[in-house]
Tab-separated table of C-alpha atoms in Angstrom:
chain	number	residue	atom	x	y	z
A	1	UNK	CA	56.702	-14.746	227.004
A	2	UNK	CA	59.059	-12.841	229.049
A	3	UNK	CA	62.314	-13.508	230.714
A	4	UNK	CA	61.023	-14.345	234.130
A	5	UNK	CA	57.584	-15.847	232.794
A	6	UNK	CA	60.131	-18.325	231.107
A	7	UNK	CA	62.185	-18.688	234.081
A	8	UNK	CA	59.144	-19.297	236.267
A	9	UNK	CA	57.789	-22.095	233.440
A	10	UNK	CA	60.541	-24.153	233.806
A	11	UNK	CA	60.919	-23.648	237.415
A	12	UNK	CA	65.004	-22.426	237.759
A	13	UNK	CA	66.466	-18.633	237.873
A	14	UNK	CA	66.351	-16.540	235.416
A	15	UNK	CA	70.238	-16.217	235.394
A	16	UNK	CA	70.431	-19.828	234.761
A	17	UNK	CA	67.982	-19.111	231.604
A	18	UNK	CA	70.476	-16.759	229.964
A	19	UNK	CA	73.675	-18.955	230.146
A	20	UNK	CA	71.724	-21.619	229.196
A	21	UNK	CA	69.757	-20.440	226.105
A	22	UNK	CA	73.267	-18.432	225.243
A	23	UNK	CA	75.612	-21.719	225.726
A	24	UNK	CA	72.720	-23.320	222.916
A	25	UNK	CA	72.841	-19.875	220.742
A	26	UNK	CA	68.996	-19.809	221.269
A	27	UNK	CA	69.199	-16.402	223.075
A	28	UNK	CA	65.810	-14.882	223.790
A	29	UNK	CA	63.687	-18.015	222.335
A	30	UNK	CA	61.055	-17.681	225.231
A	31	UNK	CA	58.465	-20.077	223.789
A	32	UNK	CA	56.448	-22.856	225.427
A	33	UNK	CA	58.120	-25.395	223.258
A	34	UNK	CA	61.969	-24.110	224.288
A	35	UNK	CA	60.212	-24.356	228.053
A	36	UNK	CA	59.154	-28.040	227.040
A	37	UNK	CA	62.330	-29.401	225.479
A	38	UNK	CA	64.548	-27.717	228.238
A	39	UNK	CA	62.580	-29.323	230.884
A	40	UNK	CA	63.439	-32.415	229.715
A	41	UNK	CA	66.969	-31.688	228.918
A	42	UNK	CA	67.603	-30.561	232.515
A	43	UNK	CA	66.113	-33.242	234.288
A	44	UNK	CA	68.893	-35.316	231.961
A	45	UNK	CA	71.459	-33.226	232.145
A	46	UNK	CA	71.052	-33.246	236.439
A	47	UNK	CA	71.041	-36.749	236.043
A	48	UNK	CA	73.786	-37.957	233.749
A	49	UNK	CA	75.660	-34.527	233.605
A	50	UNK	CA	75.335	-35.274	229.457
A	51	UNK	CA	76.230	-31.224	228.281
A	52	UNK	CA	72.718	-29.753	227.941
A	53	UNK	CA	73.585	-29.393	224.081
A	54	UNK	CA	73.256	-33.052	223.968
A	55	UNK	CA	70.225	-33.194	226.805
A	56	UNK	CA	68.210	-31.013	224.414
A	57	UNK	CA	69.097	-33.090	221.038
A	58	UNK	CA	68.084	-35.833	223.294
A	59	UNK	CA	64.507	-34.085	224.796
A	60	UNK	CA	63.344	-33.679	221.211
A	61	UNK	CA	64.179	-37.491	220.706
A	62	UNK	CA	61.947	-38.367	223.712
A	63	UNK	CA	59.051	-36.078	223.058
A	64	UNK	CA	59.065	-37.476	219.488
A	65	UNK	CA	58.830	-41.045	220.982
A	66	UNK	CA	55.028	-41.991	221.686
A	67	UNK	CA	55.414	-41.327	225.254
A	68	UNK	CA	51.247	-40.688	225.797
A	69	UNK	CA	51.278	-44.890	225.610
A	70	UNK	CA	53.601	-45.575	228.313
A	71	UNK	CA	54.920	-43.400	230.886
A	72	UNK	CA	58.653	-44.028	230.469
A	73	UNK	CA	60.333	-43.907	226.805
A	74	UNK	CA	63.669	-45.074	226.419
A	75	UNK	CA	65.391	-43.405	224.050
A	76	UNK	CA	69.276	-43.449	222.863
A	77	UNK	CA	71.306	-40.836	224.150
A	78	UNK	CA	72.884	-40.174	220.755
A	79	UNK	CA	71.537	-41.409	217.084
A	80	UNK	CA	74.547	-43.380	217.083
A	81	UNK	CA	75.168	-44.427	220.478
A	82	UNK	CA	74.714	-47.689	221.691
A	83	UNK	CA	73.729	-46.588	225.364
A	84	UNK	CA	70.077	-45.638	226.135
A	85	UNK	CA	68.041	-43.522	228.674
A	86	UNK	CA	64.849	-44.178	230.448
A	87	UNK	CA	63.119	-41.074	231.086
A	88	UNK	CA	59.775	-40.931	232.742
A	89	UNK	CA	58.747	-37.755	230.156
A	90	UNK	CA	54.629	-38.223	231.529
A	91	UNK	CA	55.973	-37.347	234.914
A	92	UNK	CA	58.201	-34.500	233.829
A	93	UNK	CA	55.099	-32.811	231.448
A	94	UNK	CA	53.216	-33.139	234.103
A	95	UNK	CA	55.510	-31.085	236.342
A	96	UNK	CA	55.275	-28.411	233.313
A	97	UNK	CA	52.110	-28.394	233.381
A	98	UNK	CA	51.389	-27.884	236.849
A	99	UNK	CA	53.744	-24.510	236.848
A	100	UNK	CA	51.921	-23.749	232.956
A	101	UNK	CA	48.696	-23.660	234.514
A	102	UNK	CA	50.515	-21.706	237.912
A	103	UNK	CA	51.748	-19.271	235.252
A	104	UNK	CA	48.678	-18.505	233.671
A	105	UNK	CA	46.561	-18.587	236.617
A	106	UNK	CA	48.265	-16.643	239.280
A	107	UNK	CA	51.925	-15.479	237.937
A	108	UNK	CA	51.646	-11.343	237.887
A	109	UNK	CA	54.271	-9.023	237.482
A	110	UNK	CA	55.730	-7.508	240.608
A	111	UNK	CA	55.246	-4.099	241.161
A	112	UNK	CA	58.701	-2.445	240.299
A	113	UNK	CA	60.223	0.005	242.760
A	114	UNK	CA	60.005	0.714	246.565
A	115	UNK	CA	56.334	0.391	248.077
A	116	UNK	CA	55.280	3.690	248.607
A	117	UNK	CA	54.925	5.479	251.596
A	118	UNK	CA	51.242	6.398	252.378
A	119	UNK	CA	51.048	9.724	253.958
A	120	UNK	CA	47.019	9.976	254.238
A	121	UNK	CA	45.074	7.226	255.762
A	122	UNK	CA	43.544	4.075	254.933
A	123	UNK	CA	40.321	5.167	254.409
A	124	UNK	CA	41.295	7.932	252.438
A	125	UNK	CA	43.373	6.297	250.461
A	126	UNK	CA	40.647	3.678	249.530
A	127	UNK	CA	38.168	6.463	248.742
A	128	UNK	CA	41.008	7.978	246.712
A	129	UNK	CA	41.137	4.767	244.910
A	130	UNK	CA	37.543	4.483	243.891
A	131	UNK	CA	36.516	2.120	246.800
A	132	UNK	CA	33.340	1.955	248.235
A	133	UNK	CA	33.719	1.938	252.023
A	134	UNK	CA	29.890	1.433	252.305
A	135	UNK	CA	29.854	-1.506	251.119
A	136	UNK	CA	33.024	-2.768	253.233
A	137	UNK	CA	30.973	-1.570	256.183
A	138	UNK	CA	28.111	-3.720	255.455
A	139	UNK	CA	29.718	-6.279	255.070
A	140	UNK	CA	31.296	-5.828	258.732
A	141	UNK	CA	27.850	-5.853	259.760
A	142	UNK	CA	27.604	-9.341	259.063
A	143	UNK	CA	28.837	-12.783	260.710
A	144	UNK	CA	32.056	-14.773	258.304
A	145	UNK	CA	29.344	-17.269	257.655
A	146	UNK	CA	26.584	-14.792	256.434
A	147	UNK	CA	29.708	-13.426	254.113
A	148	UNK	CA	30.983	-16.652	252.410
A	149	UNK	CA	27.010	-17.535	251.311
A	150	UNK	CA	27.005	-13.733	249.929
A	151	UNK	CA	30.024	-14.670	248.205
A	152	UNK	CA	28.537	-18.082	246.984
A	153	UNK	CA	25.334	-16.574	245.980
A	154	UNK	CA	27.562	-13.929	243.779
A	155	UNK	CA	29.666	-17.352	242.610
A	156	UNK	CA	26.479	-19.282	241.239
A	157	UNK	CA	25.042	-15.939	240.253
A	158	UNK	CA	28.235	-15.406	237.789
A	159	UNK	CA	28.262	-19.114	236.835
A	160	UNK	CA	24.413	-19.001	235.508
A	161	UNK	CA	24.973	-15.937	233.432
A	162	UNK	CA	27.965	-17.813	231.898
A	163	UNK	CA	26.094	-20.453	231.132
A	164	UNK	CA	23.288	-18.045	229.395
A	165	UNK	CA	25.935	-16.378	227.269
A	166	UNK	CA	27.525	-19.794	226.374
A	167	UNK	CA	23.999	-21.065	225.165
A	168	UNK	CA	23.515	-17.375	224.172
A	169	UNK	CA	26.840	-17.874	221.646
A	170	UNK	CA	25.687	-21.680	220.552
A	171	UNK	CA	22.310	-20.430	218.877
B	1	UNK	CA	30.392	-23.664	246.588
B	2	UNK	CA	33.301	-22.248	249.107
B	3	UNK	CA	30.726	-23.473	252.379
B	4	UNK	CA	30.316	-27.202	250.362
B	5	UNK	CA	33.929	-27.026	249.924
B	6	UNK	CA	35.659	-26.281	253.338
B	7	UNK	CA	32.876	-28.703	255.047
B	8	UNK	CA	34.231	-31.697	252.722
B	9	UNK	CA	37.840	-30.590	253.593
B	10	UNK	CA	36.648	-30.367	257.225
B	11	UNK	CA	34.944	-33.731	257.457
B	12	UNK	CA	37.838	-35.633	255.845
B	13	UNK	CA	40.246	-33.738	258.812
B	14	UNK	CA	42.729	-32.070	256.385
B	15	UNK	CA	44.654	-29.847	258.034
B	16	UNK	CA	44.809	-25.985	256.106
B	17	UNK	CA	44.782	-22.456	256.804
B	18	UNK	CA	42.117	-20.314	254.520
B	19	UNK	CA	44.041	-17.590	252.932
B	20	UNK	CA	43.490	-15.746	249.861
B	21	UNK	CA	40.434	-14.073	248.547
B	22	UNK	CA	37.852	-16.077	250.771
B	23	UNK	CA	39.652	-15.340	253.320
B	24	UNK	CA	39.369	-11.938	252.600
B	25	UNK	CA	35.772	-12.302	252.432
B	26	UNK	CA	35.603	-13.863	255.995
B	27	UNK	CA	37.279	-10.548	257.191
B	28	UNK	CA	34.782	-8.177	255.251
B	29	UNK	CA	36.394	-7.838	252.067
B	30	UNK	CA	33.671	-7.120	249.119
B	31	UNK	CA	35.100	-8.448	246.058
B	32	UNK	CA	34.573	-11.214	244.421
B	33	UNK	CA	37.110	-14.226	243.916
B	34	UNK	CA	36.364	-17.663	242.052
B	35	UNK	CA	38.533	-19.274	244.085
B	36	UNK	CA	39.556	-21.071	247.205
B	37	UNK	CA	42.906	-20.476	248.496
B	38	UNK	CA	44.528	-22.754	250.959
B	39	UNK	CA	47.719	-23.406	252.821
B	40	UNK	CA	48.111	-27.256	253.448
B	41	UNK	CA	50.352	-29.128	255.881
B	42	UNK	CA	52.752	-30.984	253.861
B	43	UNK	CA	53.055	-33.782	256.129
B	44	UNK	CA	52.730	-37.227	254.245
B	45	UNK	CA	49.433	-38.178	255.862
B	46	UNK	CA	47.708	-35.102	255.627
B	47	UNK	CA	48.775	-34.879	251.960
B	48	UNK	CA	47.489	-38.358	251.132
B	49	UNK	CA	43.972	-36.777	252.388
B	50	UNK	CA	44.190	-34.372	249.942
B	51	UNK	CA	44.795	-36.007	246.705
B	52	UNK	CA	41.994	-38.896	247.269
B	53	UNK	CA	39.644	-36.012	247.885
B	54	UNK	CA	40.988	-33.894	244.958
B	55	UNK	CA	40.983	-37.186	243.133
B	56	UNK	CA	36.975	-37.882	244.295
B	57	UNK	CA	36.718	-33.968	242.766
B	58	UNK	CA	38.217	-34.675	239.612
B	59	UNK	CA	41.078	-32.223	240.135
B	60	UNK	CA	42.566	-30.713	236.874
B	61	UNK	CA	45.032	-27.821	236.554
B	62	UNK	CA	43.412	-25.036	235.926
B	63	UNK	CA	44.319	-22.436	232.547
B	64	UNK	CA	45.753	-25.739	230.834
B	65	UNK	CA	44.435	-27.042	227.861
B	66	UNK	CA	42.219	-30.509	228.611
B	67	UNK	CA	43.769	-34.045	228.979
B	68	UNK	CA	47.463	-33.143	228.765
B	69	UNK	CA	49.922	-35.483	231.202
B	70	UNK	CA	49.298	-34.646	234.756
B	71	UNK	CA	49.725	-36.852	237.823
B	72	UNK	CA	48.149	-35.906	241.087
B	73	UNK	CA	50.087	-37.799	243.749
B	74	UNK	CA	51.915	-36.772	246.727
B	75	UNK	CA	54.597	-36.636	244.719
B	76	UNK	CA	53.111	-33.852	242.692
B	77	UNK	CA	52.484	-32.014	245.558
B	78	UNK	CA	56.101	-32.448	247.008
B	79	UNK	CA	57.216	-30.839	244.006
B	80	UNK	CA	55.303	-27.960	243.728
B	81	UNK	CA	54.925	-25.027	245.735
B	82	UNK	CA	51.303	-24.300	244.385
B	83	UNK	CA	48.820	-25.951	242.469
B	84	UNK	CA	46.437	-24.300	240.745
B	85	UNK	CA	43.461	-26.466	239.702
B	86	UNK	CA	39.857	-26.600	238.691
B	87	UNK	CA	37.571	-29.335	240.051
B	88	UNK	CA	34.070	-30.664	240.205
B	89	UNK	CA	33.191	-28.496	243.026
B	90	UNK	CA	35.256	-25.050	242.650
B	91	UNK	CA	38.576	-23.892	241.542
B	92	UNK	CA	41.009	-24.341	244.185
B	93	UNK	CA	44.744	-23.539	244.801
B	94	UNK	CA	46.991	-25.160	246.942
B	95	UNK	CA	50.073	-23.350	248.716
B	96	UNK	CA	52.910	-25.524	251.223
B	97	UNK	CA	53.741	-21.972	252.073
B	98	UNK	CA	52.270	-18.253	251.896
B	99	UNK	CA	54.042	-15.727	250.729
B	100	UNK	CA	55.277	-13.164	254.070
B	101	UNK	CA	54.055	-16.134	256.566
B	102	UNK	CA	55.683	-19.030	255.609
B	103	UNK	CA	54.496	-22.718	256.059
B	104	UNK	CA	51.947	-24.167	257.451
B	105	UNK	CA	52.928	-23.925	260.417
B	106	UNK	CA	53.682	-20.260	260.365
B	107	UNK	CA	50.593	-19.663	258.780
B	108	UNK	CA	48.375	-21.676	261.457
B	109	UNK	CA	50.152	-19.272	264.243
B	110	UNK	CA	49.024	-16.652	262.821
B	111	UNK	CA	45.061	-17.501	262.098
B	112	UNK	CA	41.703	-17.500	263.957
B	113	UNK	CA	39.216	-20.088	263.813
B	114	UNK	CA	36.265	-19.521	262.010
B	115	UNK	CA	32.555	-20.883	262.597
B	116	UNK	CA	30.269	-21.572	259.519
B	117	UNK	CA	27.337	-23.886	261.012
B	118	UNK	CA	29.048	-27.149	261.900
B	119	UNK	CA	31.959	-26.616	260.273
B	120	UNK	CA	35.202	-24.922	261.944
B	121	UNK	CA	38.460	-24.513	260.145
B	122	UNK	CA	41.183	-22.017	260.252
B	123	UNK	CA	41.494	-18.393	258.592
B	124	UNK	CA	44.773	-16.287	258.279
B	125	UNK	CA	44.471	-13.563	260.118
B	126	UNK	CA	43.665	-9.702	258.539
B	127	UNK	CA	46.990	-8.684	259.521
B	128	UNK	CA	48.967	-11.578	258.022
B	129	UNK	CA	46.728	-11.264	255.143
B	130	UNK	CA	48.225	-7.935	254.147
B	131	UNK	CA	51.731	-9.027	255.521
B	132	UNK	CA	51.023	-11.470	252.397
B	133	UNK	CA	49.845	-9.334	250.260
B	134	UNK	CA	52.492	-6.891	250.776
B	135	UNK	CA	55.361	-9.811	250.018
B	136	UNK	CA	53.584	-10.519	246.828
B	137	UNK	CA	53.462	-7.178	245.657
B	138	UNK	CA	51.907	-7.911	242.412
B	139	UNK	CA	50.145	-5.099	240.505
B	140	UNK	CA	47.265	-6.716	240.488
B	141	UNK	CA	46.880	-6.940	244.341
B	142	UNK	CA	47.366	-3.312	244.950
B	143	UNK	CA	43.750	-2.672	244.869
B	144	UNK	CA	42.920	-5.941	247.275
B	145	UNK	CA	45.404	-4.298	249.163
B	146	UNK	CA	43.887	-1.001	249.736
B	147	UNK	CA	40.642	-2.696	250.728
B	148	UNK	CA	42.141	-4.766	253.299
B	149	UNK	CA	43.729	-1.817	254.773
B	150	UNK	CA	40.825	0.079	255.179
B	151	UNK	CA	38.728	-3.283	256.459
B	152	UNK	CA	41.874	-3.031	259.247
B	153	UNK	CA	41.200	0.682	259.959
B	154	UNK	CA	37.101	0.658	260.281
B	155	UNK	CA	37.430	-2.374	262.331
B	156	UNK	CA	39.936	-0.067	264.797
B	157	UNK	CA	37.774	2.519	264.516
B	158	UNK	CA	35.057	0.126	265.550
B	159	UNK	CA	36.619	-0.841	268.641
B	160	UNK	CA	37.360	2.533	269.581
C-alpha cells in the first residue's frame, strides 16, 4: 500500500501519517492492520487526548476484545489502570470499511504533472487515441432512454457470461 | 438494471443528480460502466430515503470482503463523502459532492432533466461532466475523458 493509499484508508493527510507512524517508530508500515489499529487509536486519542502511543496499545486491546457480540467494548486504558474506555469499535470498522471498499473501488492515482495542452482537436485527438468516433456517432443518433437500455442490455449481457464462466470454473 | 434503478429512486422522491459513467451514457458516451453514480442531497430527510431503500436493496460495500461491521445509517452517510456499494439491484456509488461541481446543489445547477418513459430525474450536464473529470484527473479517466470531449465537439459540429 502506498503513502497516500494509507492516508486515504484511514481518512487524515498524509503529513499527519508520517509524524504519526515516525512518533510510534513504525515508519513506512502501510498495512491494512496499521490502518485498523490507528483508526481506533485516533478516534481515542481525539477523544481523551491519551498520546497515540498509548491509543494504539489500547486499539489492539479493543480489537482483541469480542467486539462482533456487542457493539461497544470497554476496555482499560492501561493493563494496570483502574480507569476504562467505552469505545463503539463496530461503528469505527465500519467507517474503515466504507473508505476500504472506496479505496479499492474507485481510489486511482492522479495523473502527475500539468494537464497537457492539446494543440489538435478533439476529434483528432480521440482518433489518435484509438477511439472509435463511429460508434460515438451512433450513439448520438439515439434518444438518453434508447442509450441506458443499450447500456443495460450490455450490463445483463456481461453478467450472463459471468455466470457461464463461474459454472464454467465449478465443473 | 440502471432504468429499474433510477425509477425506484424516482418513485420514492430522492433527490440526486446522475453523474458518472451513466451519465456519460445519457450524453452518447459508448463505454461500458457497471455502475450507477449519483450525487445525493445530504439533507436529513432526503438521506433517510436513501438508506431504507438501500436497506430494502440489501446495500453492501462493494470490494470488501462479506459480513465485516458496517452500519448503513444516516450517520454513515454523514461521515462519508462516498460510498461505494453493491446491492440487490446494481452497484451503486453515492457522492455528497462531485469532484469540480461541488454539492448537490452545485451539481443540480448545472444538470438537465432527462426523460426515460415515466421516469424524469436529473443528469449533470456534458460540460460539468468533463469539468469533473478534469478535477479528478486520475489516469484511468484520461481515456473517458477524450471521449467526452469529442461527444462535446460532434454535438457542436451538429448544431452547426
Amino acid at each position: 500500500m502506498t503513502l497516500a493509499e494509507f492516508s486515504r484508508l484511514l481518512g487524515v493527510r498524509p503529513k499527519w501519517v508520517l509524524n504519526t507512524l515516525r512518533a510510534l517508530n513504525a515508519d513506512g508500515r502501510y498495512t491494512t492492520e496499521m490502518a485498523r489499529h490507528l483508526t481506533i487509536a485516533r478516534a481515542v486519542h481525539a477523544a481523551t487526548a491519551v498520546p497515540m502511543a498509548e491509543s494504539l496499545a489500547f486499539a489492539r486491546r479493543a480489537l482483541r476484545a469480542p467486539w462482533a457480540a456487542s457493539s461497544r467494548v470497554t476496555v482499560q486504558l492501561a493493563d494496570d489502570d483502574d480507569a476504562a474506555l467505552t469505545v463503539d469499535v463496530y461503528r469505527l470498522l465500519s467507517s474503515f470499511h466504507v473508505r476500504q471498499a472506496e479505496l479499492r473501488e474507485s481510489f486511482a492515482p492522479r495523473a502527475r504533472g500539468r494537464p497537457r495542452t492539446r494543440r489538435i482537436g478533439a476529434l483528432r485527438a480521440a482518433e489518435d487515441w484509438g477511439l472509435d468516433l463511429s460508434l460515438i456517432r451512433d450513439n448520438l443518433g439515439k434518444t438518453a432512454a434508447e442509450r441506458i437500455r443499450q447500456l443495460d442490455a450490455m450490463g445483463q449481457f456481461s453478467r450472463g457470461v459471468r455466470r457461464a464462466d463461474r459454472r464454467a470454473l465449478s465443473t | 438494471m440502471f432504468e429499474a434503478m433510477l425509477a425506484a429512486l424516482v418513485a420514492r422522491g430522492i433527490r440526486f443528480v446522475l453523474v458518472g459513467g451513466v451519465a456519460a451514457t445519457v450524453h452518447g458516451s459508448a463505454r461500458f460502466t457497471n455502475d450507477l453514480d449519483l450525487c445525493y442531497d445530504a439533507a436529513p430527510d432526503n438521506v433517510e430515503r436513501l438508506v431504507t431503500l438501500l436497506s430494502e436493496w440489501k446495500a453492501y460495500l462493494r470490494g470488501v470482503e462479506p459480513e465485516l461491521p458496517f452500519v448503513l445509517d444516516a450517520r454513515t452517510f454523514r461521515t462519508t463523502p462516498i460510498l461505494t456499494l453493491t446491492s440487490s439491484m446494481g452497484a451503486i456509488d453515492l457522492l455528497d459532492q462531485v469532484p469540480g461541481v461541488g454539492d448537490y446543489r452545485a451539481a443540480f445547477a448545472k444538470s438537465e432533466p432527462v426523460q426515460i418513459g415515466d421516469v424524469e430525474f436529473r443528469t449533470l450536464t456534458l460540460e460539468a461532466l468533463i469539468a469533473s473529470k478534469q478535477a479528478v484527473r486520475r489516469k484511468k479517466d484520461l481515456e473517458h475523458l477524450i471521449e467526452l470531449e469529442a461527444i462535446l465537439a460532434l454535438r457542436r459540429e451538429g448544431r452547426r
